[in-house]
Amino acid sequence: MRTPPGLAAYVLHAWDWRESSLILDVLTREQGRIALVAKGAKRPTSALRAVLLPMQRLHLQLTRAKLAVEEGGPEVHTLRHAEWQAAHPLPSGGALLAGFYLNELLQRLLPRGEAHAALFDAYATAVHGLALSPEAPEAWLRAFELALLAELGWLPQLDVDSLHQQALLDGARYQLSAEMGLVPSGDGQQGLLGASWRALARAQGLTQRVTVCAGLSDRAQLKAVLRGVLHYHLGHSTLRSRAVMHQAHDLLT
């Protein structure tokens, strides 16, 4: 049977609205990040209850958008129909927390109403990878962070010293500056080897970057470097999902 016109989507977050409905923050391939009202979704008899799950690929049909009640608020669509399209289970354990971290990054950094098809595909690949490899989420997180920064125009060329405009030296360490790009690491600064940055620059697509991230000898430094750039763009507020991940790690160690 032919699939009716609609949107490929993932639910990033849901809020209660009135007694029986939900407000959804949704990532779509065609329209980017949008807001939806799912009327009656909380009712026990609603078919949407088992469908509107995070990190599960959906096919959505919407009504025409209306402006939010607040002046200058975002357009809010009304959900007509949602169909489950996922081909993998929900991530579990630490991988589930990692998935919520990806969702929160998209909520906080991705503007509404701007389509980013490549980023949608990278997210789909990442949540699928987290579901199938729940024991090793770190490489998927680093690869997606790189994809997100690149899509938003915040990732410089990864094989060039931006300060000196020359090729990276394999044995030297370089820091990723949110304002200047790749620059030589100073005393006491964390950074990656030039060889590591060059390997990341050669990787094509998210899956190749996952393989490279998993094999880096200095992958712990990559986490710190990317977090520094993300903090710059996020401002001073703390990601809720990251705090939960730290608490879970403390309980288990």
Short mmCIF file of C-alpha atoms in Angstrom, two decimals:
data_model
loop_
_atom_site.label_atom_id
_atom_site.label_comp_id
_atom_site.label_asym_id
_atom_site.label_seq_id
_atom_site.Cartn_x
_atom_site.Cartn_y
_atom_site.Cartn_z
CA MET A 1 0.00 0.00 0.00
CA ARG A 2 1.32 3.42 -0.94
CA THR A 3 2.39 5.65 2.00
CA PRO A 4 0.34 8.88 2.04
CA PRO A 5 2.21 12.23 1.84
CA GLY A 6 3.69 13.29 5.13
CA LEU A 7 6.90 13.85 7.09
CA ALA A 8 9.66 11.52 8.22
CA ALA A 9 10.21 12.46 11.86
CA TYR A 10 11.57 11.74 15.33
CA VAL A 11 10.13 12.99 18.63
CA LEU A 12 12.78 14.96 20.52
CA HIS A 13 10.68 15.89 23.56
CA ALA A 14 7.07 15.93 24.76
CA TRP A 15 5.25 18.13 27.28
CA ASP A 16 1.83 17.65 28.85
CA TRP A 17 -0.78 20.02 27.45
CA ARG A 18 -4.17 20.31 29.08
CA GLU A 19 -5.64 17.08 30.43
CA SER A 20 -5.30 14.71 27.52
CA SER A 21 -2.89 16.18 24.95
CA LEU A 22 0.81 16.67 24.33
CA ILE A 23 3.03 19.34 22.82
CA LEU A 24 5.83 17.71 20.82
CA ASP A 25 9.20 19.00 19.69
CA VAL A 26 9.85 17.01 16.52
CA LEU A 27 12.79 16.66 14.12
CA THR A 28 11.63 16.17 10.52
CA ARG A 29 13.63 15.57 7.39
CA GLU A 30 11.54 17.88 5.23
CA GLN A 31 10.91 20.86 7.54
CA GLY A 32 13.58 20.61 10.23
CA ARG A 33 12.58 21.08 13.86
CA ILE A 34 8.89 21.88 14.37
CA ALA A 35 6.29 22.02 17.18
CA LEU A 36 3.18 19.84 17.15
CA VAL A 37 0.02 19.45 19.19
CA ALA A 38 -1.03 15.81 19.60
CA LYS A 39 -4.65 16.12 20.71
CA GLY A 40 -5.93 13.31 22.93
CA ALA A 41 -2.57 11.50 22.87
CA LYS A 42 -2.65 10.89 26.66
CA ARG A 43 -6.02 9.17 26.62
CA PRO A 44 -5.87 5.42 27.42
CA THR A 45 -7.72 4.65 24.19
CA SER A 46 -5.47 6.77 21.96
CA ALA A 47 -3.56 4.91 19.26
CA LEU A 48 -0.83 7.57 19.55
CA ARG A 49 0.25 6.52 23.07
CA ALA A 50 2.35 3.61 21.80
CA VAL A 51 3.65 5.48 18.74
CA LEU A 52 4.94 8.86 19.94
CA LEU A 53 8.14 7.53 21.48
CA PRO A 54 11.57 9.20 21.37
CA MET A 55 14.27 7.82 19.08
CA GLN A 56 11.75 5.94 16.94
CA ARG A 57 11.29 6.87 13.28
CA LEU A 58 7.75 8.01 12.50
CA HIS A 59 5.70 9.04 9.49
CA LEU A 60 3.52 12.04 10.40
CA GLN A 61 0.56 13.74 8.77
CA LEU A 62 -0.21 17.28 9.97
CA THR A 63 -2.74 20.03 9.58
CA ARG A 64 -1.70 23.49 8.46
CA ALA A 65 0.38 25.35 11.06
CA LYS A 66 -1.00 28.13 13.23
CA LEU A 67 0.93 30.77 15.14
CA ALA A 68 1.44 30.03 18.82
CA VAL A 69 -0.66 31.97 21.29
CA GLU A 70 2.37 33.90 22.52
CA GLU A 71 3.31 36.94 20.44
CA GLY A 72 6.14 36.00 18.14
CA GLY A 73 5.92 32.34 19.16
CA PRO A 74 6.69 29.47 16.75
CA GLU A 75 4.22 27.96 14.34
CA VAL A 76 2.43 25.00 15.89
CA HIS A 77 1.06 22.19 13.75
CA THR A 78 -1.70 19.78 14.76
CA LEU A 79 -0.93 16.09 14.40
CA ARG A 80 -3.48 14.19 12.32
CA HIS A 81 -1.84 10.78 12.14
CA ALA A 82 1.38 9.08 13.21
CA GLU A 83 2.71 5.76 11.98
CA TRP A 84 5.66 3.86 13.43
CA GLN A 85 8.47 3.34 10.90
CA ALA A 86 11.34 2.19 13.11
CA ALA A 87 13.45 -0.82 12.20
CA HIS A 88 15.27 -1.09 15.53
CA PRO A 89 14.39 -1.29 19.23
CA LEU A 90 14.60 1.65 21.60
CA PRO A 91 18.18 2.13 22.88
CA SER A 92 18.67 0.88 26.44
CA GLY A 93 20.88 1.60 29.44
CA GLY A 94 23.66 4.09 28.83
CA ALA A 95 22.76 4.22 25.13
CA LEU A 96 19.28 5.50 26.03
CA LEU A 97 20.80 8.35 28.06
CA ALA A 98 23.14 9.05 25.14
CA GLY A 99 20.12 9.29 22.85
CA PHE A 100 18.43 11.80 25.13
CA TYR A 101 21.67 13.81 25.05
CA LEU A 102 21.51 13.93 21.24
CA ASN A 103 17.87 15.02 21.45
CA GLU A 104 18.70 17.83 23.83
CA LEU A 105 21.58 19.04 21.65
CA LEU A 106 19.18 19.30 18.71
CA GLN A 107 16.56 21.09 20.81
CA ARG A 108 19.04 23.63 22.07
CA LEU A 109 21.13 24.28 18.96
CA LEU A 110 18.95 23.62 15.91
CA PRO A 111 16.73 26.56 14.88
CA ARG A 112 13.08 25.81 14.19
CA GLY A 113 11.84 25.53 10.64
CA GLU A 114 15.21 25.00 8.94
CA ALA A 115 15.50 21.74 7.03
CA HIS A 116 18.78 19.84 7.54
CA ALA A 117 18.30 16.58 5.66
CA ALA A 118 21.91 15.44 6.13
CA LEU A 119 21.69 16.02 9.89
CA PHE A 120 18.36 14.14 10.04
CA ASP A 121 20.02 11.19 8.31
CA ALA A 122 23.01 11.38 10.68
CA TYR A 123 20.65 11.36 13.67
CA ALA A 124 18.75 8.37 12.26
CA THR A 125 22.03 6.50 11.82
CA ALA A 126 23.18 7.44 15.33
CA VAL A 127 20.05 6.27 17.17
CA HIS A 128 20.09 3.05 15.14
CA GLY A 129 23.74 2.53 16.09
CA LEU A 130 23.04 3.26 19.76
CA ALA A 131 20.21 0.72 19.75
CA LEU A 132 22.37 -2.00 18.22
CA SER A 133 25.58 -1.18 20.16
CA PRO A 134 24.38 -0.07 23.62
CA GLU A 135 27.66 -1.03 25.28
CA ALA A 136 29.76 1.55 23.38
CA PRO A 137 27.90 4.84 22.92
CA GLU A 138 30.89 7.21 23.14
CA ALA A 139 32.02 6.90 19.51
CA TRP A 140 28.47 7.55 18.28
CA LEU A 141 28.24 10.67 20.46
CA ARG A 142 31.53 12.11 19.22
CA ALA A 143 30.68 11.39 15.58
CA PHE A 144 27.26 13.02 15.90
CA GLU A 145 28.69 16.07 17.69
CA LEU A 146 31.07 16.52 14.76
CA ALA A 147 28.19 16.13 12.28
CA LEU A 148 26.08 18.68 14.16
CA LEU A 149 28.87 21.26 14.33
CA ALA A 150 29.62 20.75 10.64
CA GLU A 151 25.96 21.09 9.58
CA LEU A 152 25.56 24.32 11.53
CA GLY A 153 28.74 25.78 10.03
CA TRP A 154 30.73 25.69 13.26
CA LEU A 155 33.35 23.09 12.32
CA PRO A 156 36.47 24.33 10.51
CA GLN A 157 38.60 22.40 8.06
CA LEU A 158 40.08 19.61 10.18
CA ASP A 159 43.42 19.20 8.42
CA VAL A 160 44.66 22.81 8.48
CA ASP A 161 46.25 24.89 11.24
CA SER A 162 43.94 27.93 11.10
CA LEU A 163 46.42 30.16 12.91
CA HIS A 164 49.35 29.56 10.58
CA GLN A 165 47.40 28.45 7.49
CA GLN A 166 49.43 25.30 7.04
CA ALA A 167 48.96 21.54 7.13
CA LEU A 168 48.80 19.88 10.55
CA LEU A 169 51.86 18.12 11.91
CA ASP A 170 51.01 14.53 12.83
CA GLY A 171 52.87 14.59 16.15
CA ALA A 172 51.76 18.05 17.31
CA ARG A 173 48.62 18.71 19.33
CA TYR A 174 45.88 21.09 18.25
CA GLN A 175 42.99 22.64 20.11
CA LEU A 176 39.63 23.34 18.46
CA SER A 177 38.70 26.96 19.18
CA ALA A 178 35.09 28.02 18.60
CA GLU A 179 36.31 31.39 17.32
CA MET A 180 39.60 30.60 15.56
CA GLY A 181 39.36 26.98 14.38
CA LEU A 182 42.22 24.49 14.82
CA VAL A 183 45.17 26.10 16.58
CA PRO A 184 48.28 24.66 18.27
CA SER A 185 47.62 23.65 21.87
CA GLY A 186 49.27 25.82 24.48
CA ASP A 187 50.85 24.68 27.73
CA GLY A 188 48.31 22.85 29.87
CA GLN A 189 45.69 22.80 27.10
CA GLN A 190 44.02 19.66 25.90
CA GLY A 191 44.07 18.84 22.24
CA LEU A 192 44.26 16.12 19.66
CA LEU A 193 47.25 14.97 17.67
CA GLY A 194 47.42 16.32 14.15
CA ALA A 195 47.21 12.72 12.90
CA SER A 196 43.89 12.28 14.72
CA TRP A 197 42.39 15.44 13.25
CA ARG A 198 43.53 14.39 9.79
CA ALA A 199 41.89 10.97 10.20
CA LEU A 200 38.62 12.66 11.16
CA ALA A 201 38.91 14.98 8.16
CA ARG A 202 39.26 12.00 5.80
CA ALA A 203 36.21 10.17 7.22
CA GLN A 204 33.16 10.29 4.96
CA GLY A 205 29.77 10.08 6.65
CA LEU A 206 28.77 9.32 10.22
CA THR A 207 29.59 5.59 10.19
CA GLN A 208 33.17 6.19 9.07
CA ARG A 209 33.57 8.88 11.72
CA VAL A 210 32.31 6.44 14.36
CA THR A 211 35.00 3.97 13.30
CA VAL A 212 37.68 6.67 13.44
CA CYS A 213 36.50 8.00 16.83
CA ALA A 214 36.50 4.49 18.32
CA GLY A 215 40.09 3.90 17.17
CA LEU A 216 41.69 7.19 18.27
CA SER A 217 44.39 6.84 20.91
CA ASP A 218 43.42 10.29 22.23
CA ARG A 219 39.62 9.89 22.03
CA ALA A 220 39.23 11.11 25.63
CA GLN A 221 40.73 14.43 24.57
CA LEU A 222 38.28 14.61 21.64
CA LYS A 223 35.38 14.50 24.08
CA ALA A 224 36.79 17.41 26.09
CA VAL A 225 37.61 19.44 22.96
CA LEU A 226 34.14 19.04 21.41
CA ARG A 227 32.40 19.75 24.72
CA GLY A 228 34.29 23.02 24.94
CA VAL A 229 33.01 24.13 21.52
CA LEU A 230 29.46 23.01 22.31
CA HIS A 231 29.54 24.91 25.62
CA TYR A 232 30.53 28.03 23.71
CA HIS A 233 27.46 27.79 21.48
CA LEU A 234 25.10 26.62 24.24
CA GLY A 235 25.98 29.44 26.62
CA HIS A 236 26.29 28.91 30.35
CA SER A 237 23.28 26.66 30.98
CA THR A 238 23.89 22.96 31.67
CA LEU A 239 22.38 20.18 29.59
CA ARG A 240 19.97 18.16 31.72
CA SER A 241 20.78 14.91 29.94
CA ARG A 242 24.51 15.34 30.54
CA ALA A 243 23.93 15.85 34.27
CA VAL A 244 21.87 12.63 34.38
CA MET A 245 24.62 10.75 32.53
CA HIS A 246 27.20 11.94 35.08
CA GLN A 247 24.94 10.91 37.99
CA ALA A 248 24.37 7.46 36.49
CA HIS A 249 28.13 7.00 35.98
CA ASP A 250 28.78 7.97 39.63
CA LEU A 251 26.23 5.43 40.87
CA LEU A 252 27.70 2.61 38.80
CA THR A 253 31.39 3.24 39.65
#
